[in-house]
Coordinates of C-alpha atoms in Angstrom, one line a residue:
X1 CA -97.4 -58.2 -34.5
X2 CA -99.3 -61.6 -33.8
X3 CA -103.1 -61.7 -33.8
X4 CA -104.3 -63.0 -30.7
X5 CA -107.9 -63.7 -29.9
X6 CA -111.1 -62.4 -31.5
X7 CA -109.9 -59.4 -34.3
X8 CA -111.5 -56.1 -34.4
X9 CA -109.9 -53.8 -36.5
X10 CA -111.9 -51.1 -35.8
X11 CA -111.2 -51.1 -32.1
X12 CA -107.5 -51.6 -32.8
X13 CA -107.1 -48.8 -35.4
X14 CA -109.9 -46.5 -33.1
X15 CA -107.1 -46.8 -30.5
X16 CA -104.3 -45.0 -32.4
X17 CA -104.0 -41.8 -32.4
X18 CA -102.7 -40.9 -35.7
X19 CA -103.5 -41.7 -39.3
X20 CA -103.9 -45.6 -39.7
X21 CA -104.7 -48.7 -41.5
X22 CA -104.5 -52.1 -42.2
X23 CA -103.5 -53.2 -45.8
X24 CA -103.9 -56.3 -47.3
X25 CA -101.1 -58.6 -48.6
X26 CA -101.5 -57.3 -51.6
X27 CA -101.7 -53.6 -50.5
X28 CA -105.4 -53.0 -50.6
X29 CA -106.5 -50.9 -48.0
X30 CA -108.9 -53.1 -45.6
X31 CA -110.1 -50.8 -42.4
X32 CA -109.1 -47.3 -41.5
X33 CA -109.2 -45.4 -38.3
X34 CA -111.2 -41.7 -38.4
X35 CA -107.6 -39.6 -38.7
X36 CA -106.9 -41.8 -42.0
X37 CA -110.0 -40.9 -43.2
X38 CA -110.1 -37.2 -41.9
X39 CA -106.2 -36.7 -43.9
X40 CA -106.9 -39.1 -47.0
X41 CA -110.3 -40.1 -47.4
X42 CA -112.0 -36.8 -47.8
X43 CA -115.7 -37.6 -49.7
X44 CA -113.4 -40.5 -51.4
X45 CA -114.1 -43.8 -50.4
X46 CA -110.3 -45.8 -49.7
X47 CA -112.2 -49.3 -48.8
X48 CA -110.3 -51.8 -51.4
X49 CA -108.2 -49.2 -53.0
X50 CA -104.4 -49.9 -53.2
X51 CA -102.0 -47.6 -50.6
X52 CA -99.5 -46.3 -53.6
X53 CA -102.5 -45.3 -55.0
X54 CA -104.2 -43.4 -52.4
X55 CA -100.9 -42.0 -50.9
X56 CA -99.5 -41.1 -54.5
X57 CA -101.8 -41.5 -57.1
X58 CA -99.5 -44.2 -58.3
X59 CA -100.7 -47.1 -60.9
X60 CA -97.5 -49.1 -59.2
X61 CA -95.9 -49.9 -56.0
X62 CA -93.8 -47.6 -54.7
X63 CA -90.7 -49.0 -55.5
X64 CA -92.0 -49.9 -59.2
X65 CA -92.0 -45.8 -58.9
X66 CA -88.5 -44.8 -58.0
X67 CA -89.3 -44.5 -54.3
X68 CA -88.6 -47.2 -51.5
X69 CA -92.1 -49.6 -50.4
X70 CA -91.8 -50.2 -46.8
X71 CA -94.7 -52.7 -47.0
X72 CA -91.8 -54.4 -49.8
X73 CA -89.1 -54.5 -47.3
X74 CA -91.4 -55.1 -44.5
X75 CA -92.6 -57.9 -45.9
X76 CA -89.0 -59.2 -46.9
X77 CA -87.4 -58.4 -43.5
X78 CA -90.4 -59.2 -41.5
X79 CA -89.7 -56.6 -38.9
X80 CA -91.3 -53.1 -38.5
X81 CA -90.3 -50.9 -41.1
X82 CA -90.4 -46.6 -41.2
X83 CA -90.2 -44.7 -44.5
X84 CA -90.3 -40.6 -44.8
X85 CA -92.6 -40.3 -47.7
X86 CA -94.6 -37.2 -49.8
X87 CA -98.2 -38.0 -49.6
X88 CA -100.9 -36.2 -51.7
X89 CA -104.0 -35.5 -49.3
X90 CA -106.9 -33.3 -50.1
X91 CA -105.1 -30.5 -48.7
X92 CA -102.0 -31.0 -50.9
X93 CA -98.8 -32.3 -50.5
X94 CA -97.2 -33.5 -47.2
X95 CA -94.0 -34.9 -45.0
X96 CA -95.3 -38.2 -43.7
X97 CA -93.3 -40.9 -41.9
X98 CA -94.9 -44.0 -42.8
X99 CA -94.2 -46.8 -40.1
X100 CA -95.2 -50.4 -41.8
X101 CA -95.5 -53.6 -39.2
X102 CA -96.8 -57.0 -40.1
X103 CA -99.2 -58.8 -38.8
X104 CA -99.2 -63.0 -38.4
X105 CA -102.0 -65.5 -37.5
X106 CA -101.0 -67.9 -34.7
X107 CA -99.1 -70.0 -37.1
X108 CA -96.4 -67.2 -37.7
X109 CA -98.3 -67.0 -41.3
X110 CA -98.2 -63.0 -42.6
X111 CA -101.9 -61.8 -42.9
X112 CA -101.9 -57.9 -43.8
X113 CA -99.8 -55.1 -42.3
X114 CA -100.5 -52.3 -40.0
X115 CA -99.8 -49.0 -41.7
X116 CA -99.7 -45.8 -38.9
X117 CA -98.9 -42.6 -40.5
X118 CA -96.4 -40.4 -38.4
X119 CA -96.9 -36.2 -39.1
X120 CA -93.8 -34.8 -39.9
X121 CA -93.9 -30.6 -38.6
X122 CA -90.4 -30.5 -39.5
X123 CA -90.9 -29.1 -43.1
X124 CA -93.6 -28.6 -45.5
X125 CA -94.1 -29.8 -49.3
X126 CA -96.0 -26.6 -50.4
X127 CA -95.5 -22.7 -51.2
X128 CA -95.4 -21.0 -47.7
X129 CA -95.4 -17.3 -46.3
X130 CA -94.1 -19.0 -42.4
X131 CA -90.2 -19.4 -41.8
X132 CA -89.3 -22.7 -42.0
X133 CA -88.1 -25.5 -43.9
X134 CA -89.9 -26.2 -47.6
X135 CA -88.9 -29.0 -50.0
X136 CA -89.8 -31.7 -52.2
X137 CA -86.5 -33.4 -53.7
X138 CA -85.0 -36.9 -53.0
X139 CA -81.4 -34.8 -51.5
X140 CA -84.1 -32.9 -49.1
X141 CA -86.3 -35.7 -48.2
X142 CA -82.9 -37.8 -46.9
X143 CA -82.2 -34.9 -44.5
X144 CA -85.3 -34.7 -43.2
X145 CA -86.1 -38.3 -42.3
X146 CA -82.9 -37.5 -39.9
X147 CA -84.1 -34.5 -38.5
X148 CA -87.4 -36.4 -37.9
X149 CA -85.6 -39.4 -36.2
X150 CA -83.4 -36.9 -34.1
X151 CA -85.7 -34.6 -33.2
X152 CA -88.2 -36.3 -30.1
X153 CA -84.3 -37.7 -28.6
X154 CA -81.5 -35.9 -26.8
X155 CA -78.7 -36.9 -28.9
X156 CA -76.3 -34.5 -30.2
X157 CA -76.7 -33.1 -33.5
X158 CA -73.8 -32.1 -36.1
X159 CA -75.0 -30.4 -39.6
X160 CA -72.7 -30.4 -42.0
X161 CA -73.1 -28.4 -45.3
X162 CA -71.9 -25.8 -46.9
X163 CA -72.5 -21.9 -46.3
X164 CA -75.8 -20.8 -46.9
X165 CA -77.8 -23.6 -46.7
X166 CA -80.3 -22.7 -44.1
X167 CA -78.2 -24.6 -40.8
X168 CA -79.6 -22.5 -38.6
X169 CA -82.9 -23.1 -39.8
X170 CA -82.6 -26.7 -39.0
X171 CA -81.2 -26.1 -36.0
X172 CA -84.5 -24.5 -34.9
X173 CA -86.9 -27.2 -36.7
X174 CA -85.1 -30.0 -34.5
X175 CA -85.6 -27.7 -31.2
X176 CA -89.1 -27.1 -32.3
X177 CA -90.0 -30.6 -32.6
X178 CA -89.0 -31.5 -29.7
X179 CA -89.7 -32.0 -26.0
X180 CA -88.0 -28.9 -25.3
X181 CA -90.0 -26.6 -27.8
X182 CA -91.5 -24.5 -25.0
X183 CA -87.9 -23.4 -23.7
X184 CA -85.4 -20.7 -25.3
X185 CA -83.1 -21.6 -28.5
X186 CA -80.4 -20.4 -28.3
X187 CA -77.7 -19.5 -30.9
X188 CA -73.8 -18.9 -30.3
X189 CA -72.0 -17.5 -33.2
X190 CA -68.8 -19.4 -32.6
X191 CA -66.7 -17.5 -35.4
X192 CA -67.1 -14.4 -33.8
X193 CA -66.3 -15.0 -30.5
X194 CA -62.7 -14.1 -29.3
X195 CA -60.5 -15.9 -26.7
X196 CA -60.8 -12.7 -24.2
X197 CA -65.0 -13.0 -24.9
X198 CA -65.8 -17.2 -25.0
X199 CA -66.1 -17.9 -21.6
X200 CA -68.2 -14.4 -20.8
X201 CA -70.3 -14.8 -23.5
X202 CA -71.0 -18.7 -22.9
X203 CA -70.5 -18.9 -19.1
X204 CA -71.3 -15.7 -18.2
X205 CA -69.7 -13.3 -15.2
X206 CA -70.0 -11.8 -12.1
X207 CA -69.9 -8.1 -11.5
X208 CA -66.4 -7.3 -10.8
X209 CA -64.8 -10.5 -12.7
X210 CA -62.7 -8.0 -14.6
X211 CA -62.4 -4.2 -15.7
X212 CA -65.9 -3.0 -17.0
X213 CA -67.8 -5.8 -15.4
X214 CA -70.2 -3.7 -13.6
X215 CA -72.9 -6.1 -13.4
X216 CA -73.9 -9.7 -12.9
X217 CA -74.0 -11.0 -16.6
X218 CA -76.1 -14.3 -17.8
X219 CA -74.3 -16.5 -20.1
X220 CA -75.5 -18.2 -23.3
X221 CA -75.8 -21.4 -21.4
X222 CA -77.2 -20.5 -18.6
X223 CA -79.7 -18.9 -20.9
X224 CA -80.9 -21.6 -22.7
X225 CA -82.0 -23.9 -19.7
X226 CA -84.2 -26.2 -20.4
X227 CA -84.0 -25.9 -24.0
X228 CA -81.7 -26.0 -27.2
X229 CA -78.0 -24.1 -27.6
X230 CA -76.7 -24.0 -31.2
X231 CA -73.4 -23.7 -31.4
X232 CA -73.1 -22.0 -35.2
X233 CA -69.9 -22.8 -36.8
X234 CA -68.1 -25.1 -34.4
X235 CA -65.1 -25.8 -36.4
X236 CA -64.3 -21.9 -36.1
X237 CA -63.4 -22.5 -31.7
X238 CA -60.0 -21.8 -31.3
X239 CA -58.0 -24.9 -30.0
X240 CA -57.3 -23.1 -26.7
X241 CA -60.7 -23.0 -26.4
X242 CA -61.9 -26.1 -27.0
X243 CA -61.3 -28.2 -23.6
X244 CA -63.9 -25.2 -22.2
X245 CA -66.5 -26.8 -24.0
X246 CA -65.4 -30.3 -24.1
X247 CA -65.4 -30.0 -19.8
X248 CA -69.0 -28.1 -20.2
X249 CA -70.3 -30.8 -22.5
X250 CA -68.6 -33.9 -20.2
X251 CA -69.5 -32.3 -16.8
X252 CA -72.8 -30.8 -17.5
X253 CA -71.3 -28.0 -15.6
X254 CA -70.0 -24.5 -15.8
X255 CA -68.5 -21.9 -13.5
X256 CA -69.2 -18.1 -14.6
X257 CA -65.8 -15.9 -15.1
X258 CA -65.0 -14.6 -11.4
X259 CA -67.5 -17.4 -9.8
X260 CA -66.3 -20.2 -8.1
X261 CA -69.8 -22.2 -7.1
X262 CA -70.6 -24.5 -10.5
X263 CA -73.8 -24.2 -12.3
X264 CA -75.7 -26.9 -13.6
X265 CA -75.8 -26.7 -17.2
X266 CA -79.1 -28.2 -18.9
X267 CA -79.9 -28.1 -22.5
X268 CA -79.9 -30.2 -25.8
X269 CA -76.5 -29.5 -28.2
X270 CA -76.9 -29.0 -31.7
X271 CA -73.9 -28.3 -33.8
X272 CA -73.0 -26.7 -37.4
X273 CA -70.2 -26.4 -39.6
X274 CA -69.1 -25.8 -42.8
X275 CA -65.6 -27.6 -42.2
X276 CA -64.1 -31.1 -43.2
X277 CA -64.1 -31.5 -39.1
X278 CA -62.3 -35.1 -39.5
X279 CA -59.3 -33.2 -41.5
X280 CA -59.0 -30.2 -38.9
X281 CA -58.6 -33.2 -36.7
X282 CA -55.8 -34.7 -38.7
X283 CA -54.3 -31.2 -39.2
X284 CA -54.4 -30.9 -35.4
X285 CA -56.7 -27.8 -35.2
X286 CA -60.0 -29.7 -33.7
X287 CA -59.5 -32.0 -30.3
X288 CA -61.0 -35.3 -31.9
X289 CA -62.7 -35.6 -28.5
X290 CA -64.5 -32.8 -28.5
X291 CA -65.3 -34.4 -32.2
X292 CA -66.1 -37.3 -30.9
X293 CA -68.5 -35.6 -28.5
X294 CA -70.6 -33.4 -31.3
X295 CA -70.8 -35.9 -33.8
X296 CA -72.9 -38.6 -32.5
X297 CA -75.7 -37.9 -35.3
X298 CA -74.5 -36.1 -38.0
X299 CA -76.8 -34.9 -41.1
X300 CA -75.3 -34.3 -44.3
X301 CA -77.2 -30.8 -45.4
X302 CA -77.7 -30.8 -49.3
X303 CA -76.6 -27.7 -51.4
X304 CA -78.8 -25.9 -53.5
X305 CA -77.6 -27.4 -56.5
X306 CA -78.3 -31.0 -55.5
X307 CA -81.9 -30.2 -54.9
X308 CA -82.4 -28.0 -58.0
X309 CA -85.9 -29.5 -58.6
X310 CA -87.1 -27.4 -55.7
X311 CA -86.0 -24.4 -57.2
X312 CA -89.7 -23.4 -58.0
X313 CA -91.2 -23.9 -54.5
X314 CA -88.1 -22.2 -53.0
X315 CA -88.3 -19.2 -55.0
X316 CA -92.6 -18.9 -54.3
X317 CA -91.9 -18.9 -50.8
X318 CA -89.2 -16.9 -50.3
X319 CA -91.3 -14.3 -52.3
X320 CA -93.8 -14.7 -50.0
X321 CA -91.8 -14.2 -46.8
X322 CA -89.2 -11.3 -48.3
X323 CA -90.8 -7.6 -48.0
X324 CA -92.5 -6.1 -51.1
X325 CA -92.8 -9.9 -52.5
X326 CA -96.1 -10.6 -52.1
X327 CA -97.5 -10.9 -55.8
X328 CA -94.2 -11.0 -57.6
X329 CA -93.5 -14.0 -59.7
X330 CA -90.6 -14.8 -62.3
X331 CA -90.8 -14.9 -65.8
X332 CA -90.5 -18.4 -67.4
X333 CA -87.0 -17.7 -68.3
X334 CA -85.6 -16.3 -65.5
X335 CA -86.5 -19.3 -63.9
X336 CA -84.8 -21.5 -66.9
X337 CA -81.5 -19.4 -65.9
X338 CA -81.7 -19.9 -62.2
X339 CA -82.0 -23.7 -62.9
X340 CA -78.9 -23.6 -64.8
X341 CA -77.1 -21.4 -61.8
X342 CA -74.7 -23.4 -59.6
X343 CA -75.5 -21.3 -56.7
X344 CA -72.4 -20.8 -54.5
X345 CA -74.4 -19.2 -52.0
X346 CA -76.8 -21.8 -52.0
X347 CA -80.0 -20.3 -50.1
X348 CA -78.9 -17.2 -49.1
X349 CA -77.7 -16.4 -52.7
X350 CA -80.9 -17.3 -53.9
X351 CA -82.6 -15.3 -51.0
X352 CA -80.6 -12.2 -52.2
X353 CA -81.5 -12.6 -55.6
X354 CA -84.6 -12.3 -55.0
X355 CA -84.6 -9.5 -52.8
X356 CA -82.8 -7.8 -55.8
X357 CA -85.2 -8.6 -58.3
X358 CA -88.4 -7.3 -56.1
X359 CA -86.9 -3.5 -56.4
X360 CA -86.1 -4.3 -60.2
X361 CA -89.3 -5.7 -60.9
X362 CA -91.5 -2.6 -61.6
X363 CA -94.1 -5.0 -63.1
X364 CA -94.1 -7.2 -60.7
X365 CA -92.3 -9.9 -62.9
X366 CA -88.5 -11.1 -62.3
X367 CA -86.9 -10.6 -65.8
X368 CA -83.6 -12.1 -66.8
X369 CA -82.1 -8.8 -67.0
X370 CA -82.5 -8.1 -63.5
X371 CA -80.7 -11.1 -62.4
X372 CA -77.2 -10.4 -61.2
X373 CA -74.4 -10.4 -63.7
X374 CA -73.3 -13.9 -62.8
X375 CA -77.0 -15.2 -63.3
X376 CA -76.3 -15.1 -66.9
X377 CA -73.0 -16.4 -67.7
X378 CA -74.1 -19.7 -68.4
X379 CA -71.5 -21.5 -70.6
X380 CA -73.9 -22.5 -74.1
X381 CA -72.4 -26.0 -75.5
X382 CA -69.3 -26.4 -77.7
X383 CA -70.0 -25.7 -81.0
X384 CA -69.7 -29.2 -82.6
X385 CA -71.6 -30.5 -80.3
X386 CA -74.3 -28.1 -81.7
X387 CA -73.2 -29.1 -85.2
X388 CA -73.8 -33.0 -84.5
X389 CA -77.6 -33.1 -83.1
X390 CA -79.9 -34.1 -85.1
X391 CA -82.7 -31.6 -86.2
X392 CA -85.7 -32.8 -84.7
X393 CA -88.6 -31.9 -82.2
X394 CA -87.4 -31.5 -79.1
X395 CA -89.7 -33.9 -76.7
X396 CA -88.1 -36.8 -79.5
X397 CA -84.6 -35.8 -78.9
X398 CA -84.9 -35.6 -74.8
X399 CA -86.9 -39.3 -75.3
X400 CA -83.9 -41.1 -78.0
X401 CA -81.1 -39.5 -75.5
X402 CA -83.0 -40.9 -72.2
X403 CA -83.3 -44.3 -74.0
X404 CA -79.2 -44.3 -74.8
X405 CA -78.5 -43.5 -71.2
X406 CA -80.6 -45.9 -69.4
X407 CA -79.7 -48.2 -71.5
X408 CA -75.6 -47.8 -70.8
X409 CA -76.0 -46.5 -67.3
X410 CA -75.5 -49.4 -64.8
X411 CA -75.9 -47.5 -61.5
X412 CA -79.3 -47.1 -59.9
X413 CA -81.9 -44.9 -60.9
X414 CA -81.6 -42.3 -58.2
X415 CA -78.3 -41.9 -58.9
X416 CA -78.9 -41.5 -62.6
X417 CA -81.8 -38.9 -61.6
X418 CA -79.3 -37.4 -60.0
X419 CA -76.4 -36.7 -62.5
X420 CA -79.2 -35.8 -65.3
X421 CA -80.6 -33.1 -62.4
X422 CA -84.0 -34.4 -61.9
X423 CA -85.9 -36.1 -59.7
X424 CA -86.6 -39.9 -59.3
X425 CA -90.5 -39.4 -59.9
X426 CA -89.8 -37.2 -63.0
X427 CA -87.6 -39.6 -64.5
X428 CA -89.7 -42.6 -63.7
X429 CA -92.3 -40.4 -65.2
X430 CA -90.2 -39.8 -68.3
X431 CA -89.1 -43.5 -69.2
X432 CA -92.7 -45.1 -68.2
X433 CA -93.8 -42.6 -71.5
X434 CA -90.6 -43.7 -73.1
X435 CA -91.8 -47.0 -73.0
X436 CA -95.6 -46.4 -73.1
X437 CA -94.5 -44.9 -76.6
X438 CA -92.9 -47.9 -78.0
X439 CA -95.9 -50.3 -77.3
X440 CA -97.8 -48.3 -79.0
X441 CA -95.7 -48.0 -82.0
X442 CA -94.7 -51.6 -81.4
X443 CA -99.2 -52.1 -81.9
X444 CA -99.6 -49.7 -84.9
X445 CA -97.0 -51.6 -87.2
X446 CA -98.3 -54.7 -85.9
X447 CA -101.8 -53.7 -86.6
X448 CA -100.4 -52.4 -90.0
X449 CA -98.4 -55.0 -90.9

């Protein structure tokens, strides 16, 4: 963005609607506009303050932190950047898309950055009683920058993940972030429809079509006009079936059983499926056109394993939402055996669990023993791997095993986060006291010596 003319950034940042602000090269917040101040300023002056440090509370950059800087790779690239960040505000944690553009003088010289904040209604960063998506963790945050980018567009959406891992729940934060939010959202169980029942349930009939058709019957599609249709396990269609909704989805078009004027079809497709989709086509059990068709945008889904860390605000809200869970909590170490759980059932396990311990609970406190059986099979180390460590206090021995694998690890640090089941702020957390620790050693003996 060139600067042109006289500059007022008050009447340029007045003019946006949402949350924004012009940073310095050397990210110090220089003007705001009254939503900036109204999410982030609260009766804190920002004026001259860095952005990592109002947005995070960070001493750093972003990226210094673990977490990408689009005002880093805006300035390298020199082209508009957008970031889905967590940003602590006076009313706690939130989504926010952070969209970073530079600005030049008339000399193509870079002189600050525009910083516009985009709300992000998709999900929320904190405990809460409402359906809907909650989560914190890196594996969570990459899906819902998709779902964010998707959303306000028409494109077809494919989730992929595994059973249990909220797909349907997804499904409806796209639809209710988008354009058609006001119409119906519709859901088609595609593993338990039948041959003899697909084109009924989907395209509907007319009475008399065949034996028991008594009466004019709406189909799913025609029943979500105008707004979202989820077909739920996609990869479940029979083969025979699937030109029927390749033709709906090329035509725009269907004909209800026993009809023979077409109907236009109008609504946004989102898809889900457990299934390796690309290998049912290989195996010749999926058309790969119909593929082709469903999988313009797909979004990996993360299991509940690979987002452990959110284990916490997963487990408050879900209390929150489930009956007779208001007020129950779990003990410390229930919580410690849930972390260690790989969670098959991903969500839904956990979901159950839960709903399990509120009837055990008479206290109104989750124990270990009224976990399920499988809760506490956790296999304890080998025995000579007990027999080597070292008897020490525990914080030492987490710090002298995080220097050894930093030090041999040559991967990046979110994938290191990853494998040691953490996240990227916790272990950037960890090794910046790591290292705080050794300069001050490093200053005693010198002092000392």
């Amino acid at each position: 963005m060139q600067q042109t003319g006289p500059f007022d950034p008050a009447t340029m940042l007045e003019a946006i609607p949402e949350p924004a602000a012009l940073l310095s090269t050397e990210y110090r917040v220089m003007a705001t506009n009254q939503s900036y101040r109204a999410l982030y300023a609260g009766e804190r002056e920002v004026i001259g303050r860095t952005c990592y440090e109002v947005s995070h509370g960070y001493s750093v950059p972003c990226d210094q932190a673990g977490e990408s800087c689009p005002l880093k790779e805006c300035r390298q690239s020199g082209q508009r950047q957008r970031v889905l960040h967590l940003h602590n505000t006076p009313y706690g944690d939130e989504h926010v898309d952070v969209e970073m553009m530079p600005l030049t003088d008339a000399r193509g010289r870079l002189t600050g950055f525009l910083e516009v904040m985009h709300q992000v209604r998709e999900a929320r960063a904190q405990v809460s009683d409402q359906e809907g998506l909650v989560g914190r963790a890196p594996a969570f945050t990459r899906m819902l920058s998709l779902i964010h980018r998707a959303a306000p567009s028409e494109i077809t959406v494919l989730l992929l993940g595994e059973s249990g891992t909220g797909k349907e729940l997804v499904a409806r934060a796209l639809h209710e972030s988008s354009p058609r939010a006001r119409a119906p959202f519709v859901t088609v169980e595609c593993s338990g429809l039948s041959e003899g029942l697909f084109e009924s349930e989907l395209f509907g009939h007319e009475r008399g079509a065949f034996t028991g058709a008594v009466s004019r019957k709406k189909g799913l599609v025609e029943a979500a006009r105008g707004g979202t249709l989820f077909l739920d396990e996609i990869g479940e269609i029979p083969l025979s079936l699937q030109v029927k909704l390749l033709r709906l989805i090329e035509t725009g078009s269907f004909r209800p059983v026993g009809s023979v004027e077409p109907q236009h079809a109008d609504f946004r497709l989102v898809c889900a499926t457990h299934r390796d989709l690309r290998q049912r086509v290989r195996e010749g059990l999926f058309r790969q056109d119909l593929y082709y068709r469903i999988s313009a945008f797909p979004v990996p889904l993360p299991a509940l394993h690979e987002r452990i860390e959110d284990l916490p605000l997963l487990t408050a809200s879900l209390l929150q939402r489930l009956p007779g869970g208001v007020g129950v909590t779990l003990a410390a170490q229930t919580l410690d055996l849930l972390q260690h759980y790989a969670f098959p059932g991903n969500i839904r396990e956990l979901r159950n669990i839960l709903e399990r311990g509120i009837l055990l609970a008479d206290d109104g406190v989750i124990q270990p023993e009224h976990l399920p059986q499988e809760c506490l099979e956790i296999q304890p180390l080998p025995q000579q791997d007990l027999d080597a460590l070292p008897l020490m206090p525990l914080d030492q021995l987490e710090n002298r095993y995080l220097e050894q694998v930093s030090a041999r690890f040559s991967g990046e640090r979110r994938e290191l986060a990853r494998r040691l089941g953490v996240s990227e702020r916790t272990l950037y957390r960890k090794l910046q006291r790591l290292q705080l620790g050794h300069e001050t050693d490093s200053g005693n003996a010198d002092a000392g010596g």
